[in-house]
Amino acid sequence: MQRSPGKKLVLIVGLVAVVAIGFGVWKHDPDARGADQPAKKATAGVPVTTAVATRGEIDLSLKVIGRAEAYSTVNVRSRVNGQLESLAFTPGEHVKKGDLLARVDQRPLKAAYDEAQGNVARDQAQLVKAEADLERYQNMLGKGFVSRADYDLYKANLGVARAALESDRAAARAAQTQLEFTTIVAPFDGVTGAPLAYPGATLTADTTDIVVLNQIDPMRVAFSIPEDSLAAVRNSLRRGTLPVQAKIPGDDGQPLQGELEFVDNAVDATTGTIVLKGRFANADGRLTAGQFAEVTLPTTRLTDAISIPVVALQSSTAGTFVFVVKPDDTVEQRSISTGATTADRVVVDKGLNAGERVVTEGQMLLVDGARVRVDKG
């Protein structure tokens, strides 16, 4: 069966229409349109963080390693001989000034105190008798019944009785003091260490250690600086209190803020360094005696200096540069000359003006003339 020419023409036209419609659908496919999006996004700008170059005073700092130490350390000892009766603290416990730490067996000293009190009572009775004898002999002397020598003897006896009473009263006070020493209390707020003696041990006065007590609030951090930096430190101290910053390795918290409290009176001739100590509040217990800390100490103050964050600096074979954000939101790669560096800022000697904005994050995606979008800073 043969098809007519008219039917062949209709079939060809239909196929052309289907191909055209399919091509149109493919051309206007939403997924296909998405291919154009990167070009549009490219014109939106690279997201960056920026900071402004500032002019003003800036403190230059030394960075050294220090070691924390207790503000006070005491080896708690008994002040009397005797047997340790009990301990009243838990190792590592925070104690307050006056808290009970230990007791010494007080029975021998209590007996000595009671004996001293008895001697006082005896001497008081003897003094009363001596006073009465002297009064009687004084009346008899006036009537001529006794000699002056007998009267003087009784008068001397009264003086001896008074002296004996005073001596025994002093002995009683000493015995009471010794008895009080059997109760051992904390001399300041601090943290106890491990016991060095246990109940039943025989204690020798002022010799046997019972426990080490550390005062940890405040704390000190000791560190050494080169002797050629000492003059700058002294100049800073003349301006007032010199702040000290301590960063504890592994501690995610903010650095501790303190002040310089001590400068040693001699330079170590073998190392050419001198010891300094900073004082830090330690109510939260972040510092522990013997712990290492990274210490930052301002030594010199520059005035009228332009500075930027250290993280803004970039390096190339041509030297140090920064990306400066221009008013049209494009960046300029500009070479600069830098000076002294602090903990987080660097002084710019040449190549940057105060008030100019530099990129501190996002530099890896930038080239000279790139457009940026400032997210913060």
XYZ file of C-alpha atoms in Angstrom:
377
model
C 0.000 0.000 0.000
C 1.520 3.346 -0.983
C 1.146 6.633 0.886
C 0.105 9.736 -0.921
C 2.488 12.737 -1.250
C 0.155 14.773 0.938
C 0.426 12.389 3.843
C 4.271 12.342 3.578
C 4.362 16.146 3.813
C 2.162 16.148 6.913
C 4.412 13.539 8.585
C 7.597 15.558 7.884
C 6.028 18.784 9.227
C 4.979 16.944 12.402
C 8.472 15.612 13.024
C 9.970 19.077 12.583
C 7.457 20.479 15.099
C 8.307 17.821 17.704
C 12.056 18.494 17.337
C 11.472 22.237 17.643
C 9.343 21.866 20.780
C 11.907 19.522 22.341
C 14.723 21.921 21.592
C 12.767 24.737 23.183
C 12.071 22.762 26.326
C 15.737 21.833 26.631
C 16.817 25.422 26.105
C 14.470 26.761 28.781
C 15.060 23.948 31.291
C 15.405 25.512 34.795
C 18.429 23.289 35.432
C 20.013 24.552 32.276
C 19.409 28.174 33.439
C 21.263 27.352 36.655
C 24.437 27.010 34.648
C 24.446 30.804 34.294
C 24.400 31.407 38.082
C 28.158 31.199 38.801
C 28.766 34.090 36.500
C 26.242 36.172 38.426
C 27.636 35.074 41.796
C 31.130 35.945 40.689
C 30.113 39.600 40.499
C 28.762 39.605 44.101
C 32.273 39.907 45.668
C 34.491 37.735 47.853
C 33.340 37.716 51.499
C 36.036 39.150 53.760
C 36.577 40.478 57.263
C 38.344 43.800 57.687
C 39.903 46.084 60.289
C 40.793 49.762 60.313
C 44.374 50.995 60.615
C 44.520 53.121 63.755
C 46.881 55.866 64.918
C 47.713 56.252 68.596
C 49.697 54.832 71.488
C 50.770 51.192 71.385
C 52.661 49.140 73.944
C 55.446 46.867 72.766
C 55.713 43.637 74.728
C 58.044 40.856 75.722
C 56.805 37.286 75.510
C 58.442 34.824 77.886
C 57.644 31.587 79.694
C 56.943 31.798 83.421
C 55.939 29.462 86.202
C 53.101 29.969 88.656
C 53.859 29.908 92.349
C 51.755 30.154 95.483
C 51.516 33.625 96.987
C 52.470 32.095 100.342
C 53.605 28.587 101.230
C 53.771 27.290 104.785
C 54.968 23.957 106.116
C 52.515 23.515 108.970
C 54.293 22.142 112.053
C 53.462 21.539 115.679
C 54.906 24.081 118.114
C 54.935 21.548 120.941
C 56.270 18.052 121.399
C 53.610 15.361 121.545
C 51.634 12.733 119.736
C 49.456 13.664 116.756
C 45.911 12.922 117.852
C 43.880 13.690 114.726
C 43.803 15.419 111.328
C 40.855 17.691 110.533
C 41.376 18.351 106.804
C 40.932 16.519 103.525
C 43.974 16.534 101.193
C 43.537 19.169 98.475
C 40.795 20.924 100.452
C 40.249 24.694 100.440
C 40.456 25.973 104.011
C 39.844 29.367 105.585
C 42.082 31.217 108.004
C 41.487 29.810 111.488
C 40.063 26.460 110.304
C 41.196 23.467 112.362
C 43.901 21.379 110.668
C 45.122 18.998 113.395
C 45.142 18.270 117.121
C 48.022 17.171 119.318
C 47.392 15.046 122.436
C 46.953 17.726 125.078
C 46.837 15.611 128.239
C 50.500 16.085 129.282
C 50.295 19.817 128.668
C 46.934 20.060 130.424
C 48.518 18.480 133.494
C 51.411 20.971 133.351
C 48.925 23.849 133.084
C 46.944 22.578 136.075
C 50.163 22.316 138.078
C 51.069 25.903 137.198
C 47.622 27.071 138.272
C 48.111 25.254 141.596
C 51.418 27.026 142.161
C 49.714 30.354 141.553
C 47.040 29.554 144.144
C 49.722 28.499 146.695
C 51.723 31.679 146.177
C 48.623 33.819 146.501
C 47.962 32.247 149.912
C 51.574 32.794 150.974
C 51.354 36.413 149.860
C 48.267 36.975 151.982
C 50.081 35.492 155.020
C 53.199 37.626 154.387
C 51.079 40.780 154.186
C 49.313 39.915 157.451
C 52.635 39.158 159.226
C 54.116 42.420 158.103
C 51.096 44.354 159.316
C 51.287 42.735 162.791
C 55.028 43.353 163.123
C 54.594 46.915 162.019
C 52.201 47.546 164.960
C 54.506 45.727 167.332
C 57.482 47.726 166.084
C 55.691 50.931 166.938
C 55.156 49.718 170.491
C 58.717 48.507 170.858
C 57.844 44.823 171.167
C 60.016 43.671 168.214
C 63.337 44.738 166.818
C 63.860 46.566 163.544
C 65.731 43.507 162.214
C 62.723 41.242 162.738
C 60.478 43.763 161.036
C 62.832 44.015 158.038
C 62.863 40.218 157.741
C 59.079 40.042 157.429
C 59.094 42.927 155.009
C 61.563 41.002 152.834
C 59.388 37.889 153.069
C 56.503 39.900 151.642
C 58.629 40.917 148.639
C 59.692 37.308 148.063
C 56.041 36.166 148.177
C 55.029 38.783 145.608
C 57.905 37.840 143.274
C 57.092 34.139 143.557
C 53.456 34.831 142.678
C 54.422 36.826 139.589
C 56.814 34.086 138.505
C 54.191 31.378 138.869
C 51.617 33.476 137.033
C 54.070 33.797 134.119
C 54.617 30.020 134.207
C 50.865 29.488 134.146
C 50.514 31.741 131.097
C 53.294 29.825 129.341
C 51.616 26.512 130.171
C 48.316 27.851 128.818
C 50.040 28.930 125.591
C 51.593 25.494 125.180
C 48.167 23.944 125.747
C 46.652 26.176 123.040
C 49.375 25.065 120.607
C 47.891 21.560 120.660
C 45.152 22.940 118.385
C 46.705 23.676 114.963
C 44.749 26.026 112.657
C 45.267 27.450 109.153
C 47.264 30.716 109.202
C 45.583 31.950 105.980
C 43.072 30.953 103.318
C 44.614 28.265 101.128
C 44.682 24.719 99.811
C 46.087 21.792 101.759
C 48.439 19.209 100.306
C 48.858 15.564 101.226
C 49.377 14.772 104.937
C 53.033 14.460 105.931
C 52.239 12.948 109.333
C 49.359 10.781 110.506
C 47.577 10.252 113.835
C 49.811 8.383 116.247
C 53.024 9.956 114.968
C 55.313 11.600 117.522
C 55.817 15.273 116.697
C 58.915 17.287 117.489
C 58.240 20.963 118.086
C 59.045 23.203 115.088
C 60.569 20.244 113.216
C 57.951 17.703 112.109
C 55.887 18.785 109.073
C 52.178 17.938 109.182
C 51.005 19.413 105.845
C 51.995 22.052 103.286
C 49.467 24.878 102.899
C 49.495 27.047 99.750
C 47.812 30.417 99.425
C 46.457 30.410 95.854
C 44.401 33.610 95.703
C 46.162 35.725 94.670
C 48.925 33.855 92.835
C 52.277 34.923 91.441
C 53.863 34.033 88.105
C 57.661 34.250 88.116
C 59.570 34.805 84.866
C 62.929 36.078 83.646
C 63.702 38.786 81.098
C 67.002 39.728 79.426
C 68.932 42.360 81.335
C 68.892 44.702 78.315
C 65.076 44.907 78.667
C 65.243 45.984 82.320
C 65.589 49.694 81.542
C 62.421 49.648 79.419
C 60.529 47.884 82.229
C 61.661 50.452 84.794
C 60.607 53.288 82.476
C 57.168 51.689 82.138
C 56.896 51.360 85.920
C 57.507 55.094 86.301
C 54.304 55.713 84.348
C 52.306 53.659 86.862
C 51.177 50.102 87.377
C 52.579 47.783 84.719
C 50.042 45.187 83.506
C 51.092 41.582 82.959
C 49.186 39.005 80.923
C 49.430 35.240 81.424
C 48.118 32.584 79.045
C 47.845 29.026 80.334
C 48.671 26.400 77.679
C 45.646 24.223 76.963
C 43.273 26.688 78.646
C 40.678 27.994 76.182
C 39.689 30.895 78.432
C 40.840 34.486 78.102
C 44.393 35.292 79.264
C 44.711 36.214 82.925
C 45.264 39.889 83.642
C 47.577 40.933 86.479
C 50.187 43.486 87.434
C 53.948 43.449 87.925
C 54.658 43.162 91.651
C 58.322 42.274 92.015
C 61.617 43.019 90.280
C 64.618 41.179 91.689
C 67.531 43.191 93.077
C 70.244 41.475 91.025
C 70.868 40.141 87.529
C 71.923 36.500 87.258
C 75.464 36.787 85.933
C 75.420 33.258 84.475
C 72.316 33.804 82.300
C 72.183 37.578 81.893
C 68.546 37.631 83.022
C 66.621 39.063 85.961
C 63.600 37.572 87.721
C 60.246 39.396 87.759
C 56.940 38.346 89.288
C 53.393 39.271 88.381
C 50.445 39.113 90.751
C 47.176 37.583 89.502
C 43.754 37.166 91.078
C 42.949 33.458 91.138
C 39.482 33.140 92.650
C 38.491 30.637 89.949
C 41.580 28.503 90.581
C 42.829 28.563 86.973
C 46.429 28.903 88.113
C 48.113 26.043 89.975
C 51.462 26.307 91.725
C 54.269 25.008 89.496
C 52.261 25.437 86.279
C 53.847 26.952 83.146
C 52.315 30.099 81.652
C 53.013 32.293 78.610
C 53.683 35.776 79.981
C 53.288 39.001 78.002
C 54.878 42.114 79.521
C 54.642 45.603 77.937
C 58.071 47.237 77.861
C 57.897 50.292 75.576
C 55.104 52.677 74.608
C 55.079 54.188 71.108
C 53.071 57.344 70.489
C 51.430 58.404 67.233
C 52.009 55.004 65.653
C 49.858 53.441 62.902
C 49.051 49.808 63.629
C 46.936 46.988 62.195
C 46.137 43.433 63.325
C 48.968 40.984 62.697
C 46.578 38.659 60.824
C 46.259 41.237 58.039
C 49.875 40.712 56.941
C 50.638 38.663 53.824
C 54.009 37.697 52.379
C 55.334 37.259 48.868
C 58.686 37.174 47.115
C 58.420 40.963 46.843
C 57.993 41.411 50.596
C 55.165 42.085 53.032
C 51.827 43.403 51.784
C 48.188 43.877 52.770
C 44.931 44.064 50.851
C 43.435 47.544 51.250
C 39.681 47.904 50.658
C 38.912 50.925 48.463
C 35.646 52.910 48.502
C 34.325 51.018 45.445
C 34.604 47.669 47.336
C 37.605 46.498 45.371
C 40.954 45.690 46.926
C 44.423 46.976 46.271
C 47.438 44.787 46.989
C 49.809 47.244 48.686
C 53.362 46.681 49.899
C 54.091 48.011 53.390
C 57.021 48.379 55.744
C 56.408 47.070 59.282
C 58.031 47.813 62.621
C 57.606 46.457 66.127
C 55.001 43.810 66.890
C 52.823 43.403 69.986
C 50.776 40.381 70.990
C 48.192 40.931 68.235
C 49.094 44.135 66.377
C 51.961 45.304 64.210
C 53.247 48.848 63.667
C 53.213 50.037 60.040
C 56.150 52.356 59.345
C 55.369 53.015 55.689
C 52.706 52.303 53.062
C 49.447 52.747 55.004
C 47.463 55.673 56.377
C 45.335 55.807 59.484
C 41.675 55.117 58.718
C 42.321 52.814 55.764
C 40.616 49.430 55.950
C 42.610 46.236 55.490
C 41.462 42.642 55.000
C 42.052 40.338 57.994
C 40.208 37.208 56.784
C 39.623 35.892 53.261
C 42.934 36.966 51.675
C 43.502 33.569 50.047
C 40.700 34.227 47.551
C 41.854 37.730 46.614
C 43.935 39.235 43.839
C 44.720 42.851 43.128
C 41.534 44.599 41.970
C 39.124 41.887 43.143
C 35.684 42.916 44.338
C 34.863 42.093 47.954
C 31.884 41.957 50.251
C 32.643 43.009 53.813
C 30.844 40.631 56.161
C 32.132 42.193 59.370
C 34.904 44.289 60.786
